[in-house]
Short mmCIF file of N, CA and C in Angstrom, two decimals:
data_model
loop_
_atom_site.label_atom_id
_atom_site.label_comp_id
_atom_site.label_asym_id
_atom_site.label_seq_id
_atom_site.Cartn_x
_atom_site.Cartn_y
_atom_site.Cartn_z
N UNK A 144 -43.23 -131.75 110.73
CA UNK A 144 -44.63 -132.13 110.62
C UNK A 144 -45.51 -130.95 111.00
N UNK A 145 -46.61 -130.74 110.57
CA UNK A 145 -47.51 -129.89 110.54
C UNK A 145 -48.52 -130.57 110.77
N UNK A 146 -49.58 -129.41 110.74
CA UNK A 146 -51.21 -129.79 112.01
C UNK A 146 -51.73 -130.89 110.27
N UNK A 147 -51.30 -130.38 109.18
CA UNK A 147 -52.20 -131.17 107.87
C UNK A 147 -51.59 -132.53 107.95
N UNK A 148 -49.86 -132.54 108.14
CA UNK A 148 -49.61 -133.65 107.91
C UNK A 148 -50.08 -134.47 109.26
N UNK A 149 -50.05 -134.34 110.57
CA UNK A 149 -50.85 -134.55 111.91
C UNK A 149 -52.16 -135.29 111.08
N UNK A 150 -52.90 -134.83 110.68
CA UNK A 150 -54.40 -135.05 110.21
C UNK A 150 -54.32 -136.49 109.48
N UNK A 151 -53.41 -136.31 108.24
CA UNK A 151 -53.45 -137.64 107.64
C UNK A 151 -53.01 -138.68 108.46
N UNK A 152 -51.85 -138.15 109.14
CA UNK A 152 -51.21 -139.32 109.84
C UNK A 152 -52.45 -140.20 110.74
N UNK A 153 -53.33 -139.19 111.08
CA UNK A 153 -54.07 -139.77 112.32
C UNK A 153 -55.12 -140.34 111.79
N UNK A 154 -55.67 -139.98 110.39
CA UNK A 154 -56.74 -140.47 109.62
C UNK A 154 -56.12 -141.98 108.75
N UNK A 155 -54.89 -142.10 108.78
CA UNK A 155 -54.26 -143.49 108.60
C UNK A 155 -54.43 -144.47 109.41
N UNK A 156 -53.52 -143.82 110.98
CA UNK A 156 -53.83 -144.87 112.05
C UNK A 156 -54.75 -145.09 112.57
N UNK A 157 -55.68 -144.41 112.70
CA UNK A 157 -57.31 -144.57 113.44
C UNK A 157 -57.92 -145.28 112.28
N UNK A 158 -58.06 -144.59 111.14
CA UNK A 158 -58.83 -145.72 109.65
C UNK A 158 -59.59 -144.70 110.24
N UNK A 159 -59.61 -143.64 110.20
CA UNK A 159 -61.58 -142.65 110.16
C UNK A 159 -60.90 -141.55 109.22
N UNK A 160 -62.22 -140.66 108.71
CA UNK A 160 -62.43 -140.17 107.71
C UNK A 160 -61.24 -138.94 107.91
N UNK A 161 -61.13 -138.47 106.90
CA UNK A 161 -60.52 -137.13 107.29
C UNK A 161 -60.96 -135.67 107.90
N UNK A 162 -62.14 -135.74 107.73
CA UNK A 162 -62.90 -134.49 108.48
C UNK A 162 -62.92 -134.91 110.13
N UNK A 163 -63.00 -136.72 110.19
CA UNK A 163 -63.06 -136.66 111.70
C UNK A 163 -61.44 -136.51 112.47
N UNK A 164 -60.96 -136.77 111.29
CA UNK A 164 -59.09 -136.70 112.03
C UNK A 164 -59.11 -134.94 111.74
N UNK A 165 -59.71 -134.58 111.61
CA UNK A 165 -59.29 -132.87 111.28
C UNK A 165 -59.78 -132.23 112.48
N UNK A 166 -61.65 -132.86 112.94
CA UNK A 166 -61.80 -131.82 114.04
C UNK A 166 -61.16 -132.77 115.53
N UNK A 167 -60.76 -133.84 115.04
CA UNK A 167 -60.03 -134.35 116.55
C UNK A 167 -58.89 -133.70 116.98
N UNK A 168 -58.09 -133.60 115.84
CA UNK A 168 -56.47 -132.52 115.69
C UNK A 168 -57.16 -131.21 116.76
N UNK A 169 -58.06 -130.84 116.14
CA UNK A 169 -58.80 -129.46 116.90
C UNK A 169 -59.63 -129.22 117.80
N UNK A 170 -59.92 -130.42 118.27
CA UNK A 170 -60.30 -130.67 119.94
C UNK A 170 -59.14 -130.32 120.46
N UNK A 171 -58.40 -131.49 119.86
CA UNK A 171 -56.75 -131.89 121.35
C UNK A 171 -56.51 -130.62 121.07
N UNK A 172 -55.70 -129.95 120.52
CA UNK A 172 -55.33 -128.37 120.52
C UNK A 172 -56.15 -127.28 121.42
N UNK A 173 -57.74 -127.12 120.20
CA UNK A 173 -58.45 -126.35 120.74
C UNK A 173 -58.37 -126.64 122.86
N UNK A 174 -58.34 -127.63 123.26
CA UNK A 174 -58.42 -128.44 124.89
C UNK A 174 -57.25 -127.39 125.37
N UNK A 175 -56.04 -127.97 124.86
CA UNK A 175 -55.02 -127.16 125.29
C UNK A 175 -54.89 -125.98 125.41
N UNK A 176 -55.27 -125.07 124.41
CA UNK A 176 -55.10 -123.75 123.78
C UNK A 176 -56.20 -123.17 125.28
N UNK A 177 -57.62 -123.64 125.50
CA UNK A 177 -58.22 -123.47 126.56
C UNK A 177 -57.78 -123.52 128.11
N UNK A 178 -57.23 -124.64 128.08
CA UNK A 178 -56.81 -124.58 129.84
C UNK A 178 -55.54 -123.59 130.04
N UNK A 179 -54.57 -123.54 129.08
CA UNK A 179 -53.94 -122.42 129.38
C UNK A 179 -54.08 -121.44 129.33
N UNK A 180 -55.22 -120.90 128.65
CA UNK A 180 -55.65 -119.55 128.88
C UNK A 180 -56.39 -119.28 130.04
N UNK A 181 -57.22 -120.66 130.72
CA UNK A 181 -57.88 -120.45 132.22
C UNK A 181 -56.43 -120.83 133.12
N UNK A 182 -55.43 -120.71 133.16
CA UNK A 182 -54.01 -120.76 133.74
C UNK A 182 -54.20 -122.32 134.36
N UNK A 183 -54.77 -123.07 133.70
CA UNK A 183 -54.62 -124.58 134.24
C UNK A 183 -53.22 -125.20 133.69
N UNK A 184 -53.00 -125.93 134.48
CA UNK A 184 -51.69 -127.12 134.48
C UNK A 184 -52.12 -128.13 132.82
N UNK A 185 -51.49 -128.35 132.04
CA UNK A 185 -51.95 -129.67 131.27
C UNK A 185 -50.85 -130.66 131.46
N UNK A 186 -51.42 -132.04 131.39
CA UNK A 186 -50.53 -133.08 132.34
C UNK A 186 -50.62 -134.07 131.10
N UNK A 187 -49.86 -134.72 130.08
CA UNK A 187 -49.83 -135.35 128.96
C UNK A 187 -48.80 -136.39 129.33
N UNK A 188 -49.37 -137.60 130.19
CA UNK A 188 -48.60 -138.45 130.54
C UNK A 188 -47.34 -139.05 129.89
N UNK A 189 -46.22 -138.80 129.77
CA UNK A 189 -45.59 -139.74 128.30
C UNK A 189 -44.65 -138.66 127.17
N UNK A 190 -45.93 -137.39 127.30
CA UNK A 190 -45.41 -136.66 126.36
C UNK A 190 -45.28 -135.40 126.66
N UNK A 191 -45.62 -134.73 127.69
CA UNK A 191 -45.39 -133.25 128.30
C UNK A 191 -46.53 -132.73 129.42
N UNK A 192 -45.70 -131.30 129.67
CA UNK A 192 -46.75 -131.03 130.70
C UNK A 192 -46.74 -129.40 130.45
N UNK A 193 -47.75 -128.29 131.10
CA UNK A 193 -47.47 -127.01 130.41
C UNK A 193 -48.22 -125.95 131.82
N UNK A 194 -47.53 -124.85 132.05
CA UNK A 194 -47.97 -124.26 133.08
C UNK A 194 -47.86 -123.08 133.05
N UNK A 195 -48.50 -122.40 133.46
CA UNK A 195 -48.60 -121.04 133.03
C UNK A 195 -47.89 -120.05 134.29
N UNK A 196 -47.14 -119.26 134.53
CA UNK A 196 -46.54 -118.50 135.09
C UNK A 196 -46.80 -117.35 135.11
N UNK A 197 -46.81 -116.43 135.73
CA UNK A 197 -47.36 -114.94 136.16
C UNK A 197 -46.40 -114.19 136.34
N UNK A 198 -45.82 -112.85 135.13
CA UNK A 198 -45.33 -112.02 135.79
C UNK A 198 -45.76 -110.83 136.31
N UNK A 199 -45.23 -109.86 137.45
CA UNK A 199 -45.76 -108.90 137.64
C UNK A 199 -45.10 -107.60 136.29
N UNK A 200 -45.53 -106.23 136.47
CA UNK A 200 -45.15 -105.68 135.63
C UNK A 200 -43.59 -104.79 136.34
N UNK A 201 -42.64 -105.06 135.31
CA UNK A 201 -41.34 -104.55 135.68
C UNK A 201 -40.23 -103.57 135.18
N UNK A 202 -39.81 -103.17 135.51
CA UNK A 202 -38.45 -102.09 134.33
C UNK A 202 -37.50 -102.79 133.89
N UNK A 203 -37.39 -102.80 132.66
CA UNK A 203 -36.52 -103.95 131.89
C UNK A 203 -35.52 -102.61 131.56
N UNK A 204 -34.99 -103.59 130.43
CA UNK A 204 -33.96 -102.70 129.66
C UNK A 204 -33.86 -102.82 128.20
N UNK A 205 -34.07 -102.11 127.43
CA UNK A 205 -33.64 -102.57 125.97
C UNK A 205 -32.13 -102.49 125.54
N UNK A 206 -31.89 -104.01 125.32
CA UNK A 206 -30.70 -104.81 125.82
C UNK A 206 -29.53 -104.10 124.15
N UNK A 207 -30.23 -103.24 123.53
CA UNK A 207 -29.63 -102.53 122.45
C UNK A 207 -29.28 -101.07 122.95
N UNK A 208 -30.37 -100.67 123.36
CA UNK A 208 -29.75 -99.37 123.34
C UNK A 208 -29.57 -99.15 125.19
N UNK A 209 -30.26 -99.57 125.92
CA UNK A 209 -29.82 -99.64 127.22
C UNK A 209 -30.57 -98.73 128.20
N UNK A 210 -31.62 -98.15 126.90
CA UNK A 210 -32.84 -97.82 127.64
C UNK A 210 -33.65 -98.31 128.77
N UNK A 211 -34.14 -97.70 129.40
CA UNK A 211 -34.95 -98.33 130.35
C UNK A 211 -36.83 -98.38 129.92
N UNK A 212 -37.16 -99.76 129.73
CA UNK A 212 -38.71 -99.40 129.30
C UNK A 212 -39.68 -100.14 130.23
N UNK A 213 -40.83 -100.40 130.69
CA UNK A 213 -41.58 -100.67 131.84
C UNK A 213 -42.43 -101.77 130.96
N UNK A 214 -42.36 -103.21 131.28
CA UNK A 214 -42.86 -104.04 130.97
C UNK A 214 -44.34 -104.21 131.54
N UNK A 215 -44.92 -104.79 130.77
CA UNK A 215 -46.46 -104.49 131.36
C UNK A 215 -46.58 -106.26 131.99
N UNK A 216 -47.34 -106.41 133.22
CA UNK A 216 -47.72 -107.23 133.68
C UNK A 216 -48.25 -108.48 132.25
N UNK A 217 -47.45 -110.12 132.72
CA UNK A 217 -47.63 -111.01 131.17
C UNK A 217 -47.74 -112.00 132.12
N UNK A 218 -48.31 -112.95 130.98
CA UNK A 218 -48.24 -114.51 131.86
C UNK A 218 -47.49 -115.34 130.24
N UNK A 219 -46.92 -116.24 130.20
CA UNK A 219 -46.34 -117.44 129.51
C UNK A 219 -46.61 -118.61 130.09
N UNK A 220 -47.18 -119.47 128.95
CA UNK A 220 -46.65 -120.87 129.22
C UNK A 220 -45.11 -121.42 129.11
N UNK A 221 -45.21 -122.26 129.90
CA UNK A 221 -43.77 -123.33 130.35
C UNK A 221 -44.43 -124.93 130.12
N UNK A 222 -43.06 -125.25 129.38
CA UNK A 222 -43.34 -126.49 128.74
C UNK A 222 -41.99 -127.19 129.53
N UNK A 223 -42.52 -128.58 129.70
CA UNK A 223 -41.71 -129.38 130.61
C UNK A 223 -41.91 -130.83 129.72
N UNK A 224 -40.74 -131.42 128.81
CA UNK A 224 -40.80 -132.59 128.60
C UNK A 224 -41.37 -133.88 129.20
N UNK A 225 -41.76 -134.73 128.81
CA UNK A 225 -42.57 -135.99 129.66
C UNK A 225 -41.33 -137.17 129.83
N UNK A 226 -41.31 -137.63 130.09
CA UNK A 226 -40.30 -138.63 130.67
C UNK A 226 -39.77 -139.46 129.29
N UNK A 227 -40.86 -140.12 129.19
CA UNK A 227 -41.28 -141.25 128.18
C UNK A 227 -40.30 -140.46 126.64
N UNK A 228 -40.96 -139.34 126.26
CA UNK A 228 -40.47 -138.57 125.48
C UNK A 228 -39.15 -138.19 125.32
N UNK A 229 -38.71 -137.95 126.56
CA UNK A 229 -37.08 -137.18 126.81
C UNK A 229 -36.13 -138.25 126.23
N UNK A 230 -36.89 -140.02 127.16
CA UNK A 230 -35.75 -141.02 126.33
C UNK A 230 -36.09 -141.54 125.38
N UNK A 231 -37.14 -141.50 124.53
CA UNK A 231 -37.24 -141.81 123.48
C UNK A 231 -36.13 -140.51 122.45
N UNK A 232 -36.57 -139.43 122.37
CA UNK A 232 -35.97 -138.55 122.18
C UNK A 232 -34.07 -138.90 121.62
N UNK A 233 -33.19 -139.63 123.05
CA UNK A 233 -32.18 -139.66 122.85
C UNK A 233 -31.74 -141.01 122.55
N UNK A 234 -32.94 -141.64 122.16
CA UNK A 234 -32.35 -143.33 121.89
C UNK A 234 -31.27 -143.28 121.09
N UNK B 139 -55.63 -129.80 133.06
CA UNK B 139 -56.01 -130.11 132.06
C UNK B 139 -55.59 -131.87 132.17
N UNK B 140 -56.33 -132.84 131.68
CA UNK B 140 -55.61 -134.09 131.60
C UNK B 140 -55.98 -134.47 130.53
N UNK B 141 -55.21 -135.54 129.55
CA UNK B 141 -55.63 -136.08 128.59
C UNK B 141 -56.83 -136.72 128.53
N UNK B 142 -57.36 -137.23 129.76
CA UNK B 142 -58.51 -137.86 129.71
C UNK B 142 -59.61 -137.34 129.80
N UNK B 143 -59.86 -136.04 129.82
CA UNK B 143 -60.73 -134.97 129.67
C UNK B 143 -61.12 -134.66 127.90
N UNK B 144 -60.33 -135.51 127.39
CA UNK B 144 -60.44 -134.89 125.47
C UNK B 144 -61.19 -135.63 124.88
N UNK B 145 -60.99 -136.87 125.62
CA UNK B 145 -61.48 -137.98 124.86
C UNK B 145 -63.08 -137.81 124.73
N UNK B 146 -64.05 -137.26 125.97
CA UNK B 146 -65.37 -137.10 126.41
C UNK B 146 -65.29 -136.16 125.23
N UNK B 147 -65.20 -135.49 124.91
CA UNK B 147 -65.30 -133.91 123.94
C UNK B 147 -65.20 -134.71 122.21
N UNK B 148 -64.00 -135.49 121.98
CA UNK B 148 -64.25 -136.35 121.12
C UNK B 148 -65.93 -137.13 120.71
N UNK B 149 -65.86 -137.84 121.67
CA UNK B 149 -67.12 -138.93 121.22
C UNK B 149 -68.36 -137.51 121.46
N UNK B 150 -68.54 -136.65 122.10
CA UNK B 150 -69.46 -135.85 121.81
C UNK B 150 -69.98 -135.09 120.92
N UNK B 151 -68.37 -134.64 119.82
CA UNK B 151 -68.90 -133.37 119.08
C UNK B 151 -68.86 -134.90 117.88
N UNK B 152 -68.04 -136.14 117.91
CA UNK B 152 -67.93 -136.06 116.62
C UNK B 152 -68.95 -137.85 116.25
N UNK B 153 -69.20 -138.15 118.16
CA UNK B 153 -70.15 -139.27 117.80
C UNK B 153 -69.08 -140.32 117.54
N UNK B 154 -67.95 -140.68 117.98
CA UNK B 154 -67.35 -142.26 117.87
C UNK B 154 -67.96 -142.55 119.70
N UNK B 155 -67.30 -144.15 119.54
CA UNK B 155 -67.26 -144.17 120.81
C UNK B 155 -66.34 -144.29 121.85
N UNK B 156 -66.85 -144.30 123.21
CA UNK B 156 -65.61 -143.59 124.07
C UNK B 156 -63.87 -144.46 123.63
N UNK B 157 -64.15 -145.69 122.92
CA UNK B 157 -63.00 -146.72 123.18
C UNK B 157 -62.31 -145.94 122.33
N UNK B 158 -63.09 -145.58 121.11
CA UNK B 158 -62.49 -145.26 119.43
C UNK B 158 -61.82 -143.85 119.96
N UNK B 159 -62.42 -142.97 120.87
CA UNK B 159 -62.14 -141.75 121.39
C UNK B 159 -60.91 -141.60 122.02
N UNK B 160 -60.69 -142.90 122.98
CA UNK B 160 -59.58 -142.97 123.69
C UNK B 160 -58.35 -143.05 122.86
N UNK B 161 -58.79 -144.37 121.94
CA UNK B 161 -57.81 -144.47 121.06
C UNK B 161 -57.14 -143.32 120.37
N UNK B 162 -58.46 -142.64 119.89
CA UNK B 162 -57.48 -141.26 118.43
C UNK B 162 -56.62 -140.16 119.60
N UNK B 163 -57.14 -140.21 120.23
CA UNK B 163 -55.79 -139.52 121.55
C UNK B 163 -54.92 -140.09 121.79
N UNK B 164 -54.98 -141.20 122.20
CA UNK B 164 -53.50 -141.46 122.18
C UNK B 164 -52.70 -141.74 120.85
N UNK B 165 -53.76 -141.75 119.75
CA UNK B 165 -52.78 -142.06 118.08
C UNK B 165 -52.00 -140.19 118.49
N UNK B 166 -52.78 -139.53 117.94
CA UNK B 166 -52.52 -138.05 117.98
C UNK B 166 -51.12 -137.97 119.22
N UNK B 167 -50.87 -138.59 120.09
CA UNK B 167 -50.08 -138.71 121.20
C UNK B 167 -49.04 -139.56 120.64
N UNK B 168 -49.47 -140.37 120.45
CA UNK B 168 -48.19 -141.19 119.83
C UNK B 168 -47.43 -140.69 118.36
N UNK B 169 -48.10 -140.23 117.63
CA UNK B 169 -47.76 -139.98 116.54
C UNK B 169 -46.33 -138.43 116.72
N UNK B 170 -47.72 -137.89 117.74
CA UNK B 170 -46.18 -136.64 117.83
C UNK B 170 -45.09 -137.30 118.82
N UNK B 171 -44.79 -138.42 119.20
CA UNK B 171 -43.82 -138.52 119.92
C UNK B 171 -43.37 -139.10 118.76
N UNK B 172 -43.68 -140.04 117.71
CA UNK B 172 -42.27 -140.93 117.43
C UNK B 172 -42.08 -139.70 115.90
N UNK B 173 -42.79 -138.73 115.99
CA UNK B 173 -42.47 -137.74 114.82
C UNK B 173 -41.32 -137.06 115.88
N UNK B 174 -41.18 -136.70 117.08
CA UNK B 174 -39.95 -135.76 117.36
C UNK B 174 -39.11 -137.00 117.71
N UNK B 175 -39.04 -138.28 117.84
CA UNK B 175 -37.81 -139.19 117.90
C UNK B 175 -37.73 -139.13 116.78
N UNK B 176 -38.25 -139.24 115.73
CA UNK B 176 -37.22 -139.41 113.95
C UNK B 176 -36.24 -137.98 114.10
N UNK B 177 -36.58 -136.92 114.95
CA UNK B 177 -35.95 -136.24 114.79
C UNK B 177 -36.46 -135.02 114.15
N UNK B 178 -37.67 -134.98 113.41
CA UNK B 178 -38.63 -134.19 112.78
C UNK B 178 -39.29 -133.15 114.24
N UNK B 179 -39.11 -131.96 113.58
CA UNK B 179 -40.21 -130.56 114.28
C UNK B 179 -41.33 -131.03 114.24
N UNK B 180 -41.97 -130.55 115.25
CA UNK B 180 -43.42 -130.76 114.44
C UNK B 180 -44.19 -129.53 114.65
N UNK B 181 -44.99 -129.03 114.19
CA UNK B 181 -45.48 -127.36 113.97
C UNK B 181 -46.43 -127.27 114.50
N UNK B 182 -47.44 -126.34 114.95
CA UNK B 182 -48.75 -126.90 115.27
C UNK B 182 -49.29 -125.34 114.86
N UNK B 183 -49.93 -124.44 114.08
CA UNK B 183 -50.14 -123.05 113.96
C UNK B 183 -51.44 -122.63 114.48
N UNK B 184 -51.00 -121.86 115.60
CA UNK B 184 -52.29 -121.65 116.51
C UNK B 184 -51.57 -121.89 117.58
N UNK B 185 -50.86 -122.75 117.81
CA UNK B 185 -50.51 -123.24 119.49
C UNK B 185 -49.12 -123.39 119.60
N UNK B 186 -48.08 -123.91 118.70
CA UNK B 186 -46.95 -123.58 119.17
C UNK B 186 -45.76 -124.89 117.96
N UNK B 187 -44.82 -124.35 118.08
CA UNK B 187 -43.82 -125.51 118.00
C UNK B 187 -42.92 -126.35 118.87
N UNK B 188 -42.81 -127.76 118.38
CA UNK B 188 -42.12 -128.85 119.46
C UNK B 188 -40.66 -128.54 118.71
N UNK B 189 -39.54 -128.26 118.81
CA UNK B 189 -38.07 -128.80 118.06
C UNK B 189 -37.41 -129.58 119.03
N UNK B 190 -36.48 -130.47 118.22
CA UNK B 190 -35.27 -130.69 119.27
C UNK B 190 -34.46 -130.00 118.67
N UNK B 191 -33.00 -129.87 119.92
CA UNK B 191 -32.29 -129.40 120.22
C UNK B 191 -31.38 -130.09 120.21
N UNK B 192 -29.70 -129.80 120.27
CA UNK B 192 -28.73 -130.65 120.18
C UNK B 192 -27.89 -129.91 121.46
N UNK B 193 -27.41 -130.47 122.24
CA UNK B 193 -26.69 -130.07 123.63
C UNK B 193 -25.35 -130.96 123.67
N UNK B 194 -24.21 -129.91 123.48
CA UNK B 194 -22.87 -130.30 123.51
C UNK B 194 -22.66 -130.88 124.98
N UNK B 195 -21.84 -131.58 124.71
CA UNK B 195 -21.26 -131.90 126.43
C UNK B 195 -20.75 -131.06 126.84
N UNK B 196 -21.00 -131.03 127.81
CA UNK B 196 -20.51 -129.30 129.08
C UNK B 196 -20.25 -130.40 130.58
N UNK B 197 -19.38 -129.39 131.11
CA UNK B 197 -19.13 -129.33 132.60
C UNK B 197 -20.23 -129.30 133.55
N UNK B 198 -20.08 -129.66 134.42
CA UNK B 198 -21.31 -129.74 135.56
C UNK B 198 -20.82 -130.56 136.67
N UNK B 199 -21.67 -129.98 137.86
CA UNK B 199 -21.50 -130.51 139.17
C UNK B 199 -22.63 -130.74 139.79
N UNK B 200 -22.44 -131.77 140.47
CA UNK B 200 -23.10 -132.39 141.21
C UNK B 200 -23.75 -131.38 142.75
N UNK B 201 -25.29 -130.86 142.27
CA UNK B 201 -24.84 -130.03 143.52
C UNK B 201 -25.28 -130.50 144.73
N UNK B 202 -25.86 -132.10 144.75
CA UNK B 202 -25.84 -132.23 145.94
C UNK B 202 -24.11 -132.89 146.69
N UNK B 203 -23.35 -133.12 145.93
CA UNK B 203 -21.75 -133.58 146.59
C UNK B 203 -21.01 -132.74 145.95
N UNK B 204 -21.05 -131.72 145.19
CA UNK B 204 -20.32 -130.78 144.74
C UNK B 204 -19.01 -131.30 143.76
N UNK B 205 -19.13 -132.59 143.16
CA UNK B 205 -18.56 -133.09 142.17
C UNK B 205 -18.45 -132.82 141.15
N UNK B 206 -17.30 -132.40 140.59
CA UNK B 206 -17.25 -132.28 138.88
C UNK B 206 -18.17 -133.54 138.20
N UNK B 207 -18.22 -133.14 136.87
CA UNK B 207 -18.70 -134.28 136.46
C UNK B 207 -18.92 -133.86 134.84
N UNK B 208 -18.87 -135.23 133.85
CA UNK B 208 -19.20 -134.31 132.89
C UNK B 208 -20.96 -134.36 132.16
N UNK B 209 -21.59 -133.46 131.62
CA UNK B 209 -22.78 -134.15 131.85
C UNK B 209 -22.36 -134.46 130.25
N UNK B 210 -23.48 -135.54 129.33
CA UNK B 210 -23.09 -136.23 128.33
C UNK B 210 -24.00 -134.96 127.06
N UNK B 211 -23.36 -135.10 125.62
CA UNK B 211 -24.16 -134.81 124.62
C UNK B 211 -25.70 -135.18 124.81
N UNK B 212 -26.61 -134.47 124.70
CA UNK B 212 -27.98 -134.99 124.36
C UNK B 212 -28.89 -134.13 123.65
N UNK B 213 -30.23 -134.62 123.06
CA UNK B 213 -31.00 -134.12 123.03
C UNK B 213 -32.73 -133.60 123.71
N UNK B 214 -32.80 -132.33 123.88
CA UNK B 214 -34.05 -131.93 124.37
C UNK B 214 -34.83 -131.44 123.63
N UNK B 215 -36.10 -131.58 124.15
CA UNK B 215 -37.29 -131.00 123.22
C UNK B 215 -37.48 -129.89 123.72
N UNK B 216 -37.73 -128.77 122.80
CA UNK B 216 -38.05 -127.31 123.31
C UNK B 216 -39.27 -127.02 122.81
N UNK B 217 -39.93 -126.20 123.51
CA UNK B 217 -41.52 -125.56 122.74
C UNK B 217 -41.50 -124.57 123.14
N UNK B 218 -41.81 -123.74 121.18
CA UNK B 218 -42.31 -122.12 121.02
C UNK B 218 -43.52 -122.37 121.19
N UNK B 219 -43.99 -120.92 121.96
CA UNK B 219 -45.48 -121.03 121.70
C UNK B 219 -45.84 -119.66 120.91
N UNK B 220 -46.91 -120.37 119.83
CA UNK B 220 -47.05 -118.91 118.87
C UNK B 220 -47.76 -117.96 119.49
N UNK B 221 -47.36 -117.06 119.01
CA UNK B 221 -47.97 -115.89 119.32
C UNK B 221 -48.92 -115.38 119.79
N UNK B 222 -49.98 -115.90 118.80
CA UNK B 222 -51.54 -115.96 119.03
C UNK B 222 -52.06 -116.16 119.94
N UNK B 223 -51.28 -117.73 121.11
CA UNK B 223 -51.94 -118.24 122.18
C UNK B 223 -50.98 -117.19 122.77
N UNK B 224 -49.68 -116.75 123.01
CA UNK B 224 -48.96 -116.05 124.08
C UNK B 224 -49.92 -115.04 124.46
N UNK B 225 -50.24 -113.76 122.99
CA UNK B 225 -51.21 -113.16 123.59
C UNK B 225 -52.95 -113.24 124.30
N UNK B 226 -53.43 -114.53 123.99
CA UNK B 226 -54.59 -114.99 124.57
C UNK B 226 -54.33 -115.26 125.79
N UNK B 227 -53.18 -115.74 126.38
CA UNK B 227 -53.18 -116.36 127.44
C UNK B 227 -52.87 -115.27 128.72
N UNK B 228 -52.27 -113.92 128.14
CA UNK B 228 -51.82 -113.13 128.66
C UNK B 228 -52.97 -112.14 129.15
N UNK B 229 -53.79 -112.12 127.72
CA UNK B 229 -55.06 -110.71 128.15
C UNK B 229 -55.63 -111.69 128.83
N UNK B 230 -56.02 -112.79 128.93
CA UNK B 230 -57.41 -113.42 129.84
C UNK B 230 -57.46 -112.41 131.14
N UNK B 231 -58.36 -112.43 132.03
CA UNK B 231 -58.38 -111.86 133.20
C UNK B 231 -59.52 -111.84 133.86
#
């Protein structure tokens, strides 16, 4: 599934137009896409949770040739399944 | 971030009301859950992908009694995050 097929789906179950299931798709996202960039927690009761982690900058290795190269200070999100999800998931 | 923070942003930019607001969040919520129980990816471009995963049965112990044990076949949900947000989230400062 994709963000278009997302859109119809949601413009089915809600019964609203498709422009309003398009910029709702792009709230909830756009929401997300925001708090993790201000390094906030997102807490999606049911269906996940996402946190952002801090590294400092370090000497790695390039795991091919065995070089040594100096990683620059990064942050990533971390995604943590929601409960609800995990056993639905393995019904 | 909480889900219940989206819904206000909903009825604002697009004018339903708060009930109809609550609701299309949790459709949008529900919809991607029973799309990754059929078993379906679901993509999202801009923010990331959900897949499952398939996990053989493996060995494992118990580490609070230090018991063998076996843990069972299952599946987990994994999320890429694209690119786009990795590097947004990284330059912020």
């Amino acid at each position: 599934m994709n963000k278009l097929e997302l859109i119809s789906a949601l413009k089915k179950e809600a019964d609203i137009s498709k422009s309003e299931a398009a910029k709702i798709v792009q709230i909830f996202f756009d929401s997300m896409s925001e708090a993790l960039i201000n390094q906030e927690r997102i807490e999606i009761r049911g269906l996940c949770s996402f946190f952002v982690k801090n590294y400092k900058s370090y000497v790695g290795r390039n795991p091919k040739t065995g070089e040594k190269v100096l990683i620059n200070p990064k942050r990533l999100p971390f995604f943590k399944c929601g409960k609800e999800l995990r056993e639905r998931v393995n019904k | 971030m909480h889900v219940a923070q989206v819904a206000p942003k909903v009825s604002n930019e697009i004018g339903l009301t708060n009930k109809k607001s609550i609701e299309t969040v949790d459709n949008i919520i529900e919809i991607i859950k029973s799309t990754l129980e059929s078993g379906e990816d679901v993509l999202f471009s801009g923010f990331g992908e959900f897949s499952i995963l398939e996990k053989n049965v493996r060995k494992g112990r118990n580490p609070a009694t230090g018991n063998d044990m076996m843990l069972p076949a299952r599946k987990v949900v994994n999320f890429k995050c694209s690119g786009n947000l990795r590097e947004r989230i990284s330059r912020k400062d």
